[in-house]
Amino acid sequence: MKRFFRIFLAALAITSCGAGAQQQQVQSVSQQARKISGRSCVIGFYNLENLFDTYHDEGKNDDEFLPDGANEWTEAKYQKKLHNMASVIRAMKEDNGRWHTVLGICEIENRHVVEDLVSQPEIAEANYQIVHYDGPDLRGVDVGLIYKPEEFKLLASESIPFTLQPTNIPSDMDSLQMVNFHTRDILMARGTIDGEMFAFFVAHLPSRIGGKGIFTRARGGEIIYNRAMELEKEFPGIRIVVMGDMNDNPTDDSQAVYLHGREKIEEMGPEDFFSPFLSMLKAGYGSLAYQGAWNIYDIIQVNYQLATAPDGGFKIQPINQRGFYGRIFRKDWMTQQSGQYKGTPFRTFSGGAFIGGYSDHYPTYIVVSK
């Protein structure tokens, strides 16, 4: 009974703490009532919450997402999931008046599920192309990226291994734990948009389950940052966007220290990143509810060149009346409308039961314009 009461209080706190700010953002975007226009691109990220097919991938622990597994993951449930994910992407297009140029995604089982997603009738007309690599995650979940080839001209991509050494970050892991550590690789895709060089990093940093992962998430930020600085030297002026489910808030060390995320553009140095969702977190917004509080783990950051570009070049833009440079996309139909978790993202599973929702995360995005 005590455990139930604590869960109830946590759910109540989530609903009351975040609902006001979340609703404020929905209203401000609606009041603005303008489509994104001109030479603009929408760049976003969406955690698809366990987009698995119904087949076993050799060497992966995906048994729970089989028809005879714990989730009784049937073809009908899989098709419902695909439809839901495509519906959200379509809804963002209707709000913005254009498709995402680039959308990073995570919690995808393989390339096959992404191919099924982009062929859904809700979004097939976007002609999305795919960047994906099979990674070492034991459950088989990967990160990926879909993009419009008419806008983003892909030149190169790589799957960056998530190694724990070399680093000077203090670690709470012993040598055996380090040897046995496996997690998602980090995706990088490089190409041009309207002649300007861009690089997109997509990450899904290690989980917080059991209070773990502080060192590994910090290491993830360090890996991304080091590779980004290499790209800046190789391609002077390159615009860099880092996105992902970081399992950390923008205020945590992985983002603020090791990825050099700054809250305000005027605080940036040439080797820093601008973290637009940091001010939104402080204002009470959230992309997911975790342990009784709203958090923004679905983070997008941009480098100095994209934050401070001169007129005529692509530059991140504020996209609502409150001056925020990011948006957390939520609609009532994407939100739990009743019960213990009212007001939080309407997810696929709850308490182990399939409830037919969308994701336990809201998608996030930014806009860059010339």
CSV table of N, CA and C in Angstrom, one decimal, residues 11 14-15 19 49 289 294 330-351 353-360 362:
chain,number,residue,atom,x,y,z
A,11,ALA,N,3.0,10.4,-9.7
A,11,ALA,CA,2.2,10.6,-10.9
A,11,ALA,C,1.5,12.0,-10.8
A,14,ILE,N,4.0,14.8,-11.4
A,14,ILE,CA,4.3,14.9,-12.8
A,14,ILE,C,3.3,15.7,-13.4
A,15,THR,N,2.0,15.4,-13.2
A,15,THR,CA,0.9,16.1,-13.9
A,15,THR,C,0.8,17.5,-13.5
A,19,ALA,N,2.2,20.3,-16.4
A,19,ALA,CA,1.1,20.6,-17.3
A,19,ALA,C,1.0,22.0,-17.7
A,49,GLU,N,10.3,4.5,-29.0
A,49,GLU,CA,9.9,3.6,-27.9
A,49,GLU,C,9.7,2.1,-28.5
A,289,ALA,N,8.3,12.1,-18.7
A,289,ALA,CA,8.1,12.2,-17.2
A,289,ALA,C,8.9,11.0,-16.7
A,294,TRP,N,9.2,16.1,-14.7
A,294,TRP,CA,9.4,16.4,-16.1
A,294,TRP,C,10.9,16.5,-16.4
A,330,ARG,N,3.8,18.2,-28.8
A,330,ARG,CA,2.8,17.4,-28.1
A,330,ARG,C,1.4,17.8,-28.5
A,331,LYS,N,0.5,16.8,-28.6
A,331,LYS,CA,-0.9,17.0,-28.9
A,331,LYS,C,-1.7,16.2,-27.9
A,332,ASP,N,-2.9,16.5,-27.7
A,332,ASP,CA,-3.8,15.8,-26.7
A,332,ASP,C,-3.8,14.3,-27.0
A,333,TRP,N,-3.9,14.0,-28.3
A,333,TRP,CA,-4.0,12.6,-28.7
A,333,TRP,C,-2.7,11.8,-28.4
A,334,MET,N,-1.6,12.5,-28.2
A,334,MET,CA,-0.3,11.9,-27.9
A,334,MET,C,-0.1,11.8,-26.4
A,335,THR,N,-1.1,12.2,-25.6
A,335,THR,CA,-1.0,12.4,-24.2
A,335,THR,C,-2.0,11.6,-23.5
A,336,GLN,N,-1.6,10.9,-22.4
A,336,GLN,CA,-2.5,10.1,-21.5
A,336,GLN,C,-3.6,11.0,-21.0
A,337,GLN,N,-4.9,10.7,-21.2
A,337,GLN,CA,-6.0,11.6,-20.9
A,337,GLN,C,-6.6,11.2,-19.6
A,338,SER,N,-6.3,10.1,-19.0
A,338,SER,CA,-6.9,9.6,-17.7
A,338,SER,C,-6.0,8.7,-17.0
A,339,GLY,N,-6.4,8.3,-15.8
A,339,GLY,CA,-5.7,7.3,-15.0
A,339,GLY,C,-4.5,7.9,-14.3
A,340,GLN,N,-3.7,7.0,-13.8
A,340,GLN,CA,-2.6,7.3,-12.9
A,340,GLN,C,-1.5,8.3,-13.6
A,341,TYR,N,-1.4,8.1,-14.9
A,341,TYR,CA,-0.3,8.9,-15.6
A,341,TYR,C,-0.9,9.9,-16.5
A,342,LYS,N,-2.1,10.4,-16.1
A,342,LYS,CA,-2.7,11.5,-16.9
A,342,LYS,C,-1.8,12.7,-17.1
A,343,GLY,N,-1.7,13.2,-18.3
A,343,GLY,CA,-0.9,14.3,-18.6
A,343,GLY,C,0.5,14.0,-19.1
A,344,THR,N,0.9,12.7,-19.1
A,344,THR,CA,2.2,12.3,-19.5
A,344,THR,C,2.1,11.7,-20.9
A,345,PRO,N,3.2,11.4,-21.6
A,345,PRO,CA,3.1,10.9,-23.0
A,345,PRO,C,2.4,9.5,-23.0
A,346,PHE,N,1.5,9.4,-24.0
A,346,PHE,CA,0.7,8.2,-24.1
A,346,PHE,C,1.5,7.1,-24.8
A,347,ARG,N,2.0,6.2,-24.0
A,347,ARG,CA,3.0,5.3,-24.5
A,347,ARG,C,2.4,4.0,-25.0
A,348,THR,N,3.3,3.1,-25.5
A,348,THR,CA,2.9,1.9,-26.2
A,348,THR,C,2.5,0.8,-25.1
A,349,PHE,N,3.3,0.7,-24.0
A,349,PHE,CA,3.0,-0.2,-23.0
A,349,PHE,C,2.8,0.5,-21.6
A,350,SER,N,2.0,0.0,-20.8
A,350,SER,CA,1.9,0.5,-19.4
A,350,SER,C,1.7,-0.7,-18.5
A,351,GLY,N,2.6,-0.8,-17.5
A,351,GLY,CA,2.5,-2.0,-16.6
A,351,GLY,C,2.6,-3.3,-17.3
A,353,ALA,N,1.4,-4.1,-20.1
A,353,ALA,CA,0.2,-4.3,-21.0
A,353,ALA,C,0.3,-3.4,-22.2
A,354,PHE,N,-0.1,-3.8,-23.4
A,354,PHE,CA,-0.1,-3.0,-24.6
A,354,PHE,C,-1.4,-2.1,-24.5
A,355,ILE,N,-1.1,-0.8,-24.6
A,355,ILE,CA,-2.2,0.2,-24.5
A,355,ILE,C,-2.4,1.0,-25.8
A,356,GLY,N,-1.6,0.7,-26.8
A,356,GLY,CA,-1.8,1.2,-28.1
A,356,GLY,C,-1.4,2.7,-28.3
A,357,GLY,N,-0.6,3.2,-27.4
A,357,GLY,CA,-0.2,4.6,-27.5
A,357,GLY,C,0.9,4.9,-28.5
A,358,TYR,N,1.6,6.0,-28.3
A,358,TYR,CA,2.6,6.4,-29.3
A,358,TYR,C,4.0,6.2,-28.8
A,359,SER,N,4.5,7.0,-27.8
A,359,SER,CA,5.8,6.8,-27.3
A,359,SER,C,5.8,7.4,-25.9
A,360,ASP,N,6.8,6.9,-25.1
A,360,ASP,CA,6.9,7.5,-23.8
A,360,ASP,C,7.8,8.8,-23.8
A,362,TYR,N,8.0,12.7,-26.0
A,362,TYR,CA,7.5,13.6,-27.1
A,362,TYR,C,8.7,13.9,-28.0
